[in-house]
Coordinates of C-alpha atoms in Angstrom, one line a residue:
Chain A
M156 CA -27.4 23.0 12.2
T157 CA -24.4 22.7 9.8
Q158 CA -21.2 22.0 11.7
Y159 CA -18.8 25.0 10.2
L160 CA -15.0 23.9 9.1
D161 CA -13.0 26.3 9.6
F162 CA -12.1 27.8 6.7
E163 CA -15.9 28.4 6.2
K164 CA -16.0 31.2 9.1
P165 CA -16.8 34.3 7.1
L166 CA -19.7 32.0 5.9
A167 CA -20.6 31.6 9.4
V168 CA -20.9 34.7 10.6
I169 CA -23.1 35.6 7.9
E170 CA -25.5 33.3 7.8
G171 CA -25.1 33.7 11.8
K172 CA -26.5 37.3 10.9
A173 CA -29.3 36.2 8.9
E174 CA -30.4 33.4 11.2
E175 CA -30.5 36.9 13.9
L176 CA -32.1 38.9 11.7
R177 CA -35.3 36.2 11.3
M178 CA -34.9 35.8 14.9
L179 CA -35.4 39.3 15.6
A180 CA -38.8 39.8 13.1
R181 CA -40.2 36.5 15.1
S182 CA -39.9 38.4 18.5
N183 CA -40.4 42.1 17.4
E184 CA -43.8 42.1 15.3
G185 CA -44.2 44.4 12.2
M186 CA -40.1 44.6 11.8
N187 CA -39.3 43.7 8.3
V188 CA -36.2 42.1 7.4
A189 CA -36.8 39.9 4.9
D190 CA -35.2 42.1 2.2
E191 CA -32.0 42.2 4.2
A192 CA -32.5 38.8 5.5
A193 CA -32.6 37.8 1.5
A194 CA -29.5 39.7 0.3
L195 CA -27.4 38.1 3.2
D196 CA -28.7 34.5 2.2
A197 CA -27.4 35.7 -1.5
K198 CA -23.9 36.7 0.0
A199 CA -24.0 33.4 1.6
K200 CA -25.0 31.7 -1.1
T201 CA -22.2 33.1 -3.4
L202 CA -19.6 32.9 -0.6
L203 CA -20.2 29.2 -0.6
D204 CA -20.2 28.7 -4.0
N205 CA -16.7 30.1 -4.2
L206 CA -15.3 28.4 -1.4
Y207 CA -16.4 25.1 -2.8
K208 CA -15.3 26.1 -6.2
N209 CA -11.7 25.9 -5.7
L210 CA -11.4 23.7 -2.3
T211 CA -7.5 22.6 -1.5
P212 CA -6.8 19.7 -1.5
W213 CA -6.6 20.1 2.6
R214 CA -9.8 21.6 3.0
K215 CA -11.7 18.9 0.5
C216 CA -9.9 16.3 3.6
Q217 CA -11.6 18.3 5.6
V218 CA -14.9 18.6 3.9
A219 CA -14.7 14.8 2.8
R220 CA -14.1 13.8 7.1
H221 CA -16.8 16.3 7.7
P222 CA -18.9 14.5 10.3
E223 CA -22.0 15.2 9.0
R224 CA -21.7 13.9 5.9
P225 CA -23.7 10.7 4.8
H226 CA -21.7 8.1 5.3
C227 CA -22.4 3.8 4.0
G228 CA -25.8 3.1 6.3
A229 CA -27.4 6.3 4.5
Y230 CA -26.5 5.2 1.1
I231 CA -28.2 1.7 1.7
D232 CA -31.1 3.2 3.2
R233 CA -31.9 5.6 0.1
L234 CA -30.6 3.1 -2.5
F235 CA -31.1 0.0 -1.9
T236 CA -34.3 -2.2 -0.8
D237 CA -34.3 -5.8 0.6
F238 CA -31.1 -4.6 2.1
T239 CA -30.4 -7.7 4.3
P240 CA -27.2 -7.4 6.7
L241 CA -24.6 -10.1 7.0
A242 CA -22.6 -10.6 9.8
G243 CA -19.1 -12.0 11.0
D244 CA -15.9 -13.6 9.7
R245 CA -16.5 -16.7 11.2
N246 CA -13.1 -16.6 12.9
F247 CA -13.4 -14.3 15.7
A248 CA -15.6 -11.0 16.0
D249 CA -17.8 -9.7 14.0
D250 CA -16.3 -6.2 13.1
L251 CA -19.0 -3.2 13.1
A252 CA -16.7 -0.7 10.9
V253 CA -17.2 -2.7 8.1
M254 CA -21.3 -3.2 7.2
G255 CA -22.4 -5.8 4.2
G256 CA -25.1 -7.9 2.9
L257 CA -27.3 -9.1 0.3
A258 CA -29.7 -6.3 -1.2
R259 CA -31.2 -5.1 -4.3
F260 CA -30.7 -2.3 -6.7
N261 CA -33.0 -1.0 -9.1
G262 CA -34.7 -4.1 -7.9
Q263 CA -31.4 -6.1 -9.1
P264 CA -29.7 -8.4 -6.6
V265 CA -26.7 -8.0 -5.6
M266 CA -23.8 -8.0 -2.5
V267 CA -23.0 -4.0 -1.1
I268 CA -20.3 -3.9 1.1
G269 CA -18.9 -0.6 2.8
H270 CA -17.3 1.1 5.8
E271 CA -19.0 3.2 8.1
K272 CA -17.9 5.6 10.3
G273 CA -21.2 6.0 12.7
S274 CA -23.3 9.3 12.7
D275 CA -23.0 10.1 16.8
T276 CA -20.3 9.2 19.5
K277 CA -22.3 5.7 20.8
S278 CA -22.4 4.6 16.8
R279 CA -18.7 6.3 16.5
I280 CA -17.5 4.3 19.3
E281 CA -19.3 0.9 18.1
R282 CA -18.0 1.7 14.2
N283 CA -14.8 2.3 15.6
F284 CA -14.8 5.1 13.3
G285 CA -14.7 3.1 10.3
M286 CA -11.4 1.8 11.2
S287 CA -11.8 -2.1 10.4
R288 CA -10.0 -4.7 12.4
P289 CA -8.9 -7.6 10.4
E290 CA -12.4 -9.0 10.9
G291 CA -13.6 -6.8 8.9
Y292 CA -11.3 -7.4 5.5
R293 CA -12.2 -10.9 6.7
K294 CA -16.0 -10.2 6.3
A295 CA -15.8 -8.4 3.2
V296 CA -13.6 -11.7 1.8
R297 CA -16.5 -13.9 2.6
L298 CA -19.2 -11.6 1.4
L299 CA -17.0 -10.9 -2.1
N300 CA -17.0 -14.7 -2.0
L301 CA -20.1 -15.7 -1.6
A302 CA -21.5 -12.7 -4.2
G303 CA -18.8 -14.4 -7.3
R304 CA -20.6 -17.6 -6.2
F305 CA -24.4 -16.9 -6.5
K306 CA -22.8 -13.8 -9.5
L307 CA -23.9 -10.9 -7.7
P308 CA -22.8 -8.2 -8.4
V309 CA -20.8 -6.4 -5.8
I310 CA -21.0 -2.8 -5.2
T311 CA -18.8 -1.4 -2.1
L312 CA -18.6 2.4 -0.7
V313 CA -15.8 3.7 0.6
D314 CA -15.2 5.7 3.7
T315 CA -12.2 5.0 6.4
P316 CA -9.3 6.8 7.5
G317 CA -7.4 3.8 7.4
A318 CA -7.3 -0.2 8.9
Y319 CA -7.0 0.1 12.5
P320 CA -3.9 0.1 14.1
G321 CA -4.7 -1.5 17.1
K322 CA -2.7 -4.3 19.4
G323 CA -5.2 -7.2 18.8
A324 CA -5.9 -6.2 15.0
E325 CA -1.9 -6.6 14.5
E326 CA -2.1 -9.8 16.3
R327 CA -4.8 -11.2 14.2
G328 CA -3.2 -10.6 11.4
Q329 CA -4.4 -7.1 9.8
S330 CA -2.2 -7.2 6.7
E331 CA -2.7 -10.4 6.0
A332 CA -6.3 -9.8 6.1
I333 CA -5.8 -6.5 3.8
A334 CA -4.1 -8.4 1.6
R335 CA -7.0 -11.2 1.4
S336 CA -9.4 -8.6 0.4
T337 CA -7.8 -7.1 -1.8
E338 CA -7.1 -10.8 -3.7
A339 CA -10.8 -11.6 -3.4
C340 CA -11.5 -8.3 -5.0
L341 CA -9.3 -9.2 -7.7
Q342 CA -10.2 -12.6 -8.6
I343 CA -14.7 -12.5 -8.2
Q344 CA -16.2 -13.2 -11.2
V345 CA -18.9 -10.4 -11.0
P346 CA -18.7 -6.9 -11.7
L347 CA -17.4 -5.0 -8.9
I348 CA -18.5 -1.0 -8.4
S349 CA -16.7 0.5 -6.2
I350 CA -17.5 4.3 -4.9
I351 CA -15.6 6.2 -2.4
I352 CA -18.1 8.8 -0.7
G353 CA -15.7 10.3 2.0
E354 CA -12.4 9.5 2.8
G355 CA -10.7 6.3 1.0
G356 CA -7.6 5.8 3.4
S357 CA -4.4 3.8 2.2
G358 CA -4.7 -0.2 2.3
G359 CA -7.9 0.0 4.4
A360 CA -9.5 1.8 0.9
V361 CA -7.8 -0.5 -1.9
A362 CA -8.9 -3.8 0.4
F363 CA -12.9 -2.5 -1.5
A364 CA -11.5 -0.3 -4.3
S365 CA -9.6 -3.2 -6.6
A366 CA -12.8 -3.1 -8.9
D367 CA -13.7 -2.5 -12.2
R368 CA -14.8 0.9 -11.7
V369 CA -14.0 3.5 -9.3
A370 CA -15.7 6.8 -9.0
M371 CA -15.4 9.0 -6.3
L372 CA -17.6 11.9 -4.9
E373 CA -16.8 15.2 -6.2
H374 CA -14.8 16.3 -2.9
S375 CA -13.6 12.8 -1.3
I376 CA -9.9 11.9 -1.1
Y377 CA -8.0 8.9 -2.0
S378 CA -4.7 8.6 -0.2
V379 CA -1.6 6.2 0.6
I380 CA -1.3 8.0 3.9
T381 CA -3.3 10.3 5.6
P382 CA -1.7 14.3 4.9
E383 CA -1.2 14.1 9.0
G384 CA 0.5 11.1 8.6
C385 CA 2.9 11.9 5.6
A386 CA 3.8 15.0 7.3
S387 CA 4.9 13.9 10.5
I388 CA 7.3 11.3 8.2
L389 CA 8.5 13.3 5.7
W390 CA 8.2 17.0 7.6
K391 CA 8.8 15.6 10.2
D392 CA 6.1 17.4 11.5
A393 CA 1.9 16.6 11.6
E394 CA 1.3 20.0 11.5
K395 CA 2.2 20.7 8.1
M396 CA -0.4 18.8 6.7
R397 CA -1.1 21.2 4.5
E398 CA 2.0 20.9 2.5
A399 CA 1.7 17.4 2.3
A400 CA -2.0 16.8 0.8
E401 CA -1.1 19.6 -1.6
A402 CA 1.9 17.4 -2.6
M403 CA 0.0 13.9 -2.2
R404 CA -2.3 14.5 -5.1
L405 CA -4.9 12.9 -3.2
T406 CA -8.5 14.8 -4.6
A407 CA -11.0 13.3 -6.6
Q408 CA -9.5 15.9 -9.7
D409 CA -6.0 14.3 -9.5
L410 CA -7.1 11.0 -9.4
K411 CA -8.6 11.1 -12.6
K412 CA -6.1 12.9 -14.4
L413 CA -3.7 9.8 -13.0
G414 CA -5.8 7.3 -14.3
V415 CA -6.5 5.5 -10.6
I416 CA -10.4 6.6 -10.6
D417 CA -13.1 6.6 -14.1
Q418 CA -15.2 8.9 -12.7
I419 CA -16.3 11.9 -10.6
I420 CA -19.6 12.2 -9.0
P421 CA -20.4 15.7 -8.5
E422 CA -21.6 16.9 -4.7
P423 CA -24.6 19.6 -4.2
R424 CA -23.0 23.1 -3.3
G425 CA -21.4 23.3 0.0
G426 CA -20.7 19.7 0.0
A427 CA -22.6 16.3 0.1
H428 CA -23.4 17.0 4.1
R429 CA -25.3 20.0 2.8
G430 CA -27.4 18.1 0.3
P431 CA -27.5 14.6 1.7
E432 CA -30.1 12.8 -0.8
T433 CA -28.4 14.7 -3.5
A434 CA -25.2 13.3 -3.2
I435 CA -26.9 9.7 -2.4
D436 CA -29.0 10.1 -5.4
A437 CA -25.7 11.3 -7.8
V438 CA -24.0 8.0 -6.6
G439 CA -27.3 5.9 -7.6
Q440 CA -27.3 7.2 -10.9
T441 CA -23.4 5.9 -11.4
I442 CA -23.8 3.0 -10.3
A443 CA -26.9 2.2 -12.1
D444 CA -24.3 3.2 -15.2
M445 CA -21.7 1.3 -14.7
L446 CA -23.7 -1.9 -13.6
E447 CA -25.2 -1.3 -17.7
E448 CA -21.8 -1.0 -18.6
L449 CA -20.4 -4.6 -17.6
R450 CA -24.1 -5.9 -17.5
N451 CA -22.9 -8.5 -20.6
E452 CA -19.4 -9.6 -19.7
D453 CA -18.6 -12.9 -19.0
G454 CA -16.8 -13.4 -15.3
A455 CA -13.7 -14.7 -16.9
T456 CA -12.9 -11.1 -18.7
L457 CA -14.3 -8.9 -15.7
V458 CA -11.4 -10.5 -14.1
K459 CA -9.0 -10.5 -17.0
Q460 CA -10.0 -6.9 -17.3
R461 CA -10.5 -5.7 -13.6
R462 CA -6.7 -7.1 -13.5
Q463 CA -5.0 -5.5 -17.0
K464 CA -6.2 -2.0 -15.6
F465 CA -4.6 -2.5 -12.9
L466 CA -1.2 -3.2 -14.2
D467 CA -1.3 -0.9 -17.0
M468 CA -2.4 1.5 -14.4
G469 CA 1.3 4.0 -14.1
S470 CA 2.5 3.0 -17.6
K471 CA -0.6 5.4 -19.1
G472 CA -1.2 8.5 -19.5
L473 CA 1.2 9.9 -16.8
T474 CA 4.1 12.9 -17.6
A475 CA 6.7 12.8 -17.3
Chain B
M264 CA 37.0 32.1 -0.4
N265 CA 39.7 31.3 -2.8
W266 CA 40.9 29.1 -4.8
I267 CA 43.3 27.2 -2.7
A268 CA 40.3 26.2 -0.5
N269 CA 38.2 25.6 -3.0
Y270 CA 39.7 23.6 -5.7
V271 CA 42.9 22.8 -4.7
R272 CA 42.0 21.3 -1.1
P273 CA 39.1 19.2 -2.2
R274 CA 41.9 17.5 -4.9
I275 CA 44.3 16.8 -2.4
N276 CA 41.8 15.5 0.3
S277 CA 40.1 13.5 -2.3
I278 CA 43.7 11.7 -3.5
F279 CA 45.1 10.8 -0.4
S280 CA 41.4 9.9 0.9
R281 CA 41.2 6.7 -2.0
R282 CA 42.2 3.7 -0.2
D283 CA 42.0 -0.1 -1.1
T284 CA 40.9 -1.0 2.0
P285 CA 37.1 -0.5 2.9
E286 CA 36.4 2.6 5.4
N287 CA 35.6 0.0 8.2
L288 CA 36.9 -2.7 9.1
W289 CA 35.0 -3.4 12.2
Q290 CA 30.9 -3.1 12.2
K291 CA 29.2 -2.8 15.4
C292 CA 26.4 -5.5 15.8
D293 CA 23.1 -3.3 16.5
D294 CA 21.9 -5.0 19.0
C295 CA 24.7 -6.5 21.3
G296 CA 27.4 -3.8 20.2
T297 CA 29.7 -6.8 19.5
M298 CA 33.3 -5.2 17.1
L299 CA 32.6 -7.5 14.0
F300 CA 35.1 -8.1 11.6
H301 CA 34.0 -7.2 8.3
R302 CA 35.1 -10.4 6.7
E303 CA 33.7 -12.2 9.5
L304 CA 30.0 -10.8 9.3
S305 CA 30.2 -11.1 5.2
D306 CA 30.8 -14.4 5.6
N307 CA 28.5 -15.3 7.8
L308 CA 26.0 -13.6 5.6
N309 CA 25.9 -10.5 8.1
V310 CA 24.3 -12.6 11.0
C311 CA 26.3 -11.3 14.4
T312 CA 28.6 -14.3 15.3
S313 CA 28.5 -13.0 18.9
C314 CA 24.7 -13.1 19.2
G315 CA 23.1 -14.0 16.5
H316 CA 21.5 -10.7 15.5
H317 CA 20.2 -10.5 12.0
M318 CA 21.7 -7.1 10.5
Q319 CA 20.6 -5.8 7.0
I320 CA 21.9 -7.5 3.7
S321 CA 22.2 -6.6 0.0
P322 CA 19.8 -8.2 -2.3
R323 CA 22.7 -8.7 -4.3
K324 CA 24.9 -10.6 -1.4
R325 CA 21.8 -12.7 -0.7
F326 CA 22.0 -13.4 -4.2
E327 CA 25.5 -14.5 -4.3
A328 CA 24.8 -16.7 -1.0
L329 CA 20.8 -18.0 -2.9
F330 CA 22.3 -19.4 -5.9
D331 CA 24.8 -21.9 -6.6
G332 CA 28.1 -20.7 -6.9
G333 CA 26.6 -17.3 -6.4
V334 CA 25.5 -17.0 -9.8
F335 CA 22.0 -15.4 -11.0
A336 CA 21.0 -13.7 -14.5
E337 CA 19.4 -10.0 -13.3
I338 CA 15.7 -9.7 -15.0
K339 CA 15.5 -6.1 -16.3
V340 CA 13.0 -4.4 -14.5
P341 CA 10.5 -1.8 -17.0
Q342 CA 11.5 1.3 -16.1
P343 CA 9.0 3.6 -15.2
V344 CA 7.9 7.0 -15.2
V345 CA 10.2 9.2 -12.5
D346 CA 8.9 11.6 -10.0
P347 CA 5.1 11.3 -11.8
L348 CA 3.7 13.6 -9.2
H349 CA 6.7 16.0 -9.2
F350 CA 6.9 15.7 -5.6
R351 CA 8.7 17.8 -3.2
D352 CA 8.6 17.5 0.5
Q353 CA 11.7 19.1 2.1
K354 CA 13.8 17.8 -0.7
K355 CA 12.2 17.1 -4.4
Y356 CA 11.9 13.7 -5.1
P357 CA 14.3 12.8 -7.6
E358 CA 17.3 14.4 -5.6
R359 CA 16.3 11.6 -3.0
M360 CA 16.7 9.2 -5.4
R361 CA 19.3 10.2 -7.3
A362 CA 20.9 10.4 -3.4
A363 CA 20.2 6.6 -2.8
Q364 CA 21.3 5.6 -6.2
R365 CA 24.5 6.5 -5.4
A366 CA 24.4 5.5 -1.7
T367 CA 23.2 1.4 -2.8
G368 CA 25.0 1.7 -6.7
E369 CA 21.6 0.2 -7.6
K370 CA 18.1 1.8 -9.5
D371 CA 15.9 1.0 -6.9
S372 CA 14.8 -0.9 -4.6
M373 CA 13.9 -3.9 -5.5
L374 CA 16.6 -6.5 -7.8
I375 CA 15.2 -9.6 -9.4
A376 CA 16.7 -12.1 -10.9
T377 CA 17.2 -15.7 -11.5
G378 CA 19.2 -18.9 -11.0
E379 CA 19.7 -22.5 -9.8
M380 CA 19.2 -22.9 -6.2
G381 CA 20.8 -26.3 -5.1
R382 CA 19.9 -27.2 -8.9
T383 CA 16.5 -26.1 -8.6
P384 CA 16.0 -23.2 -10.8
I385 CA 13.9 -20.6 -9.5
V386 CA 13.2 -16.7 -10.3
A387 CA 13.8 -14.6 -6.7
A388 CA 13.3 -10.9 -6.1
A389 CA 15.3 -9.3 -3.0
Q390 CA 14.1 -6.1 -1.7
D391 CA 16.9 -3.5 -0.6
F392 CA 16.0 -1.6 2.8
S393 CA 19.0 0.6 2.3
F394 CA 17.0 1.7 -0.7
M395 CA 14.8 4.7 0.9
G396 CA 13.6 2.4 3.3
G397 CA 12.9 -0.2 0.7
S398 CA 9.9 1.4 -0.1
M399 CA 7.0 0.5 -2.6
G400 CA 6.6 2.7 -5.8
M401 CA 6.0 1.9 -9.2
Y402 CA 9.6 0.2 -9.9
V403 CA 9.2 -2.4 -7.3
G404 CA 5.6 -3.0 -8.5
N405 CA 7.1 -3.4 -12.1
A406 CA 10.1 -5.8 -10.1
I407 CA 7.2 -8.3 -8.8
V408 CA 5.2 -8.1 -12.0
A409 CA 8.5 -8.7 -14.2
A410 CA 9.7 -11.5 -11.8
A411 CA 6.3 -12.9 -11.7
Q412 CA 5.7 -13.0 -15.4
E413 CA 9.3 -14.7 -15.8
A414 CA 8.4 -17.3 -13.2
V415 CA 5.3 -17.8 -15.1
K416 CA 7.7 -18.2 -18.8
L417 CA 10.1 -20.1 -17.1
K418 CA 7.7 -22.2 -14.9
R419 CA 9.6 -21.6 -12.2
P420 CA 8.9 -20.8 -8.2
L421 CA 9.1 -17.3 -7.4
I422 CA 10.7 -17.0 -3.7
L423 CA 10.7 -12.9 -2.5
F424 CA 12.8 -11.6 0.1
S425 CA 10.7 -8.5 1.6
A426 CA 12.7 -5.6 3.8
S427 CA 10.3 -2.1 3.6
G428 CA 8.6 0.5 5.5
G429 CA 5.8 0.6 3.4
A430 CA 5.0 2.3 -0.2
R431 CA 6.7 5.4 -1.1
M432 CA 4.9 8.5 -0.5
Q433 CA 6.5 10.3 -3.1
E434 CA 4.7 8.6 -5.8
G435 CA 1.4 8.8 -3.5
I436 CA -1.9 7.1 -4.6
L437 CA 0.5 5.3 -7.4
S438 CA 2.4 3.2 -4.5
L439 CA -1.1 2.1 -3.4
M440 CA -1.9 1.2 -6.4
Q441 CA 1.3 -1.4 -6.5
M442 CA -0.7 -3.1 -3.6
P443 CA -3.6 -4.3 -6.0
R444 CA -0.3 -4.7 -9.1
T445 CA 1.1 -6.9 -7.4
T446 CA -1.7 -8.8 -5.6
V447 CA -2.7 -9.5 -9.7
A448 CA 1.6 -10.7 -10.4
V449 CA 0.7 -13.4 -7.0
Q450 CA -2.2 -14.3 -8.7
M451 CA -0.5 -15.3 -12.3
L452 CA 1.5 -17.5 -10.2
K453 CA -1.0 -19.6 -8.8
E454 CA -2.9 -19.5 -11.4
A455 CA 0.2 -20.8 -13.3
G456 CA 0.3 -23.5 -10.5
L457 CA 4.0 -22.2 -9.4
P458 CA 4.9 -21.8 -5.5
Y459 CA 5.6 -18.4 -4.6
I460 CA 7.7 -18.3 -1.4
V461 CA 7.9 -15.5 1.0
V462 CA 10.8 -14.7 3.3
L463 CA 10.0 -11.6 5.3
T464 CA 13.1 -10.1 6.4
H465 CA 14.0 -7.2 8.9
P466 CA 11.3 -5.2 9.0
T467 CA 8.9 -5.4 6.7
T468 CA 5.8 -3.1 7.3
G469 CA 2.9 -1.0 5.7
G470 CA 1.4 -1.4 2.5
V471 CA 4.1 -4.4 1.3
T472 CA 3.1 -6.7 4.6
A473 CA -0.8 -5.7 3.4
S474 CA -0.4 -7.1 -0.2
Y475 CA 2.6 -9.3 -2.0
A476 CA 4.6 -10.6 1.4
M477 CA 1.7 -12.0 3.3
L478 CA 0.3 -13.7 -0.3
G479 CA 3.1 -16.5 -0.3
D480 CA 1.9 -20.0 0.0
V481 CA 4.4 -20.8 2.3
Q482 CA 5.5 -17.6 4.5
I483 CA 9.0 -17.8 6.4
A484 CA 10.3 -15.0 8.7
E485 CA 14.2 -14.4 9.2
P486 CA 14.6 -14.7 13.5
N487 CA 13.5 -11.4 15.6
A488 CA 12.3 -9.5 12.0
L489 CA 9.6 -6.9 13.2
I490 CA 6.7 -7.6 10.5
C491 CA 3.7 -5.2 11.0
F492 CA 0.4 -3.5 8.9
A493 CA 0.9 -0.2 11.5
G494 CA 4.2 -0.1 13.4
P495 CA 4.7 -0.2 17.5
R496 CA 5.5 3.7 17.5
V497 CA 1.5 4.2 16.0
I498 CA -0.1 1.4 17.8
E499 CA 1.6 2.7 21.2
Q500 CA 0.0 6.6 19.8
T501 CA -3.0 5.3 19.4
I502 CA -3.9 2.8 22.0
R503 CA -1.3 5.0 25.0
E504 CA -0.2 1.8 26.6
K505 CA 2.9 0.2 26.4
L506 CA 3.2 -3.3 23.8
P507 CA 4.1 -6.5 25.2
E508 CA 8.4 -7.6 24.6
G509 CA 8.8 -8.9 21.2
F510 CA 5.9 -7.5 19.7
Q511 CA 5.2 -7.7 16.0
R512 CA 8.7 -9.6 16.0
A513 CA 9.2 -12.8 13.8
E514 CA 8.7 -15.5 16.5
Y515 CA 5.7 -13.5 18.6
L516 CA 3.7 -14.1 14.1
L517 CA 4.7 -17.5 14.9
D518 CA 3.5 -17.9 17.8
H519 CA -0.3 -16.1 16.7
G520 CA -0.5 -18.5 13.6
M521 CA 0.8 -15.6 10.8
L522 CA 4.0 -17.5 9.7
D523 CA 5.1 -21.2 8.6
R524 CA 8.5 -20.9 10.1
V525 CA 10.9 -18.2 11.7
I526 CA 14.4 -19.5 10.0
D527 CA 18.1 -17.9 10.7
R528 CA 19.7 -16.8 7.5
N529 CA 22.8 -19.5 7.6
S530 CA 19.8 -22.4 7.1
L531 CA 17.2 -20.1 4.9
R532 CA 18.9 -21.4 1.8
D533 CA 19.0 -25.5 2.3
E534 CA 15.9 -25.0 3.6
L535 CA 14.4 -23.1 0.7
I536 CA 15.6 -26.1 -1.5
T537 CA 13.9 -28.3 0.3
I538 CA 10.6 -27.2 0.2
T539 CA 10.7 -25.9 -3.7
R540 CA 11.7 -29.2 -4.5
I541 CA 8.5 -30.8 -2.3
L542 CA 6.4 -28.2 -4.0
L543 CA 7.6 -28.9 -7.6
G544 CA 7.3 -32.5 -6.8
L545 CA 11.4 -33.2 -7.4
P546 CA 14.3 -35.7 -6.3
P547 CA 15.6 -34.5 -3.0
A548 CA 18.5 -31.9 -3.8
V549 CA 21.9 -32.7 -3.5
R550 CA 23.2 -30.3 -0.5
G551 CA 26.7 -28.5 -0.5
D552 CA 28.2 -25.8 -1.7
L553 CA 27.4 -26.1 -5.7
P554 CA 29.7 -24.8 -8.4
P555 CA 27.5 -22.5 -10.4
P556 CA 25.9 -24.7 -13.3
T557 CA 27.5 -25.2 -16.5
P558 CA 25.3 -24.5 -19.4
G559 CA 25.2 -28.9 -21.3
P560 CA 23.2 -31.7 -20.5
A561 CA 25.4 -32.5 -17.1
A562 CA 24.0 -29.5 -15.8
V563 CA 20.0 -30.7 -15.5
A564 CA 21.4 -34.2 -15.0
G565 CA 19.9 -34.7 -12.0
D566 CA 16.6 -32.8 -12.7
A567 CA 14.2 -34.5 -14.5
T568 CA 11.5 -32.3 -15.2
A569 CA 13.5 -29.3 -15.9
K570 CA 14.0 -28.3 -20.1
P571 CA 17.3 -27.8 -20.6
D572 CA 16.4 -25.2 -22.9
D573 CA 14.9 -23.0 -20.0
D574 CA 18.0 -23.5 -18.3
K575 CA 20.4 -21.5 -20.4
S576 CA 19.2 -18.4 -19.9
A577 CA 19.5 -18.5 -16.6
M578 CA 23.3 -19.4 -16.9
A579 CA 23.7 -16.3 -19.2
K580 CA 25.1 -14.1 -17.0
T581 CA 27.4 -13.9 -14.1
S582 CA 27.3 -11.6 -11.2
E583 CA 29.4 -8.4 -11.7
K584 CA 30.2 -8.1 -8.1
S585 CA 32.2 -10.5 -6.3
A586 CA 31.3 -11.3 -2.9
E587 CA 34.5 -9.4 -1.3

């Protein structure tokens, strides 16, 4: 049973009615509701299409954060084989908000790293809702460098509300850890592909997404701060998140126009959580295409082009 | 209401309010509350003469104290697209920019310059917290990239003074993209074998701390500077407990191994000279208030490795505003 978002209420009503009808038919034999139920289903389908055709930025945020949206682990399970998780930052701890390890993608050896939010209460707490502490970034740095040494292309899956704002995280150098992770991304001499599958939250996302190619799922978001955070700072009212989401231009469609990302990956009707396998396969296809594009580049050229891409950002394709 | 009230009176007032003396001859220390005479405070680089509290200092004033004889040549920063997102919160972004420009007399929140410090040629960058909280947008990114390129071109170290609330939200994702951009700038310096020294000043937070401000070869901070990724208020809201005394302050970071040194603003210049000269393999510096370098062989006599040609560009221009 899908959890409905607040703007999906009309849909919940219709789908609920259809479900009710079917229940009724099951308990009263001889009652024919197939036509009516089918009509309701059709209505629900059109409504879903219309709702998702023009999602406002704030609604996109809600979809991107949907608890049932496929997370990093689901992608790794379906797209990679021989996944061998590697743990720890060799300094302090293993941060479960970041998962990563050796794997094969279509048979090719790669390194995969991503934020994992967890899928039930227990795993969400364990994964700290995908909010990494410094150890998560330091683990990533370690894996990035390992990949660089053994010429393994790196795929990062970004899905984090942001870096964790906690006491210990600050004491252990959250900002330095993020900076080093970004630095490692911009240094490794192997192809680096980043897919934003849910929330691309601020520095925590950049630390993984300073890549050769960056793609975003259709209803994912990528921003400098959460809309709530932006609203509370600039509007002095966190409830103004809708306005903030609008102003910040955080949707995949806007970011493509701004030249920040390279590609938008379509999601199934009603968002990735209504068809996880379709969404994951679409991401897999994009990764395969991008790896193919970068296959023949040598390491030094990749780094040079990657850096140039970020240096050029903001100077090209913007309208004054 | 009428002609006299709307037109004549403001004019008359403006004539009478023009004074040669600064409006506030006395400034109150933010920390201990002592009233400080402006000249005395300014001579002490905005450090309270009573309690040693470090108050904000503008990049221009900092450079005047840093460079020999207060002479430096500003490096031009490529102008980015203004208001790329057409951002509007309660005010339009360009309005906020104009207000900040009027208040500070600067284009944006970073000033970059080249010159000599204890006869050591350097490139310096300083962030201006009074300009929209020193926030990092495309201009700041451009400034850091330009400073790094200039440093590589002239083979000089880069010394950067950070002061920022973080990314400039009005530039949205493009401000976030300054994190990788400025990181690339730092990598240019590292690959050219040039020292990159960061002086973290109050406050340095958010995306700035999480990029160029934490990637220095040597990390220095001014006393009691707030240095963090997430601010104390955000953390208190998240963990719902009181934070320890001095949390996220320079000395606390030093204790936790996040900094090399915490140095008083008045000793900073000497320390920076010592550090850069050692890293560059130059002989020990001549101490004291050095006059501005004069073009010609005399100026570079004490400096075995500097090329005279390189130095001339640094002496081309004198700072327009004087210390007083």
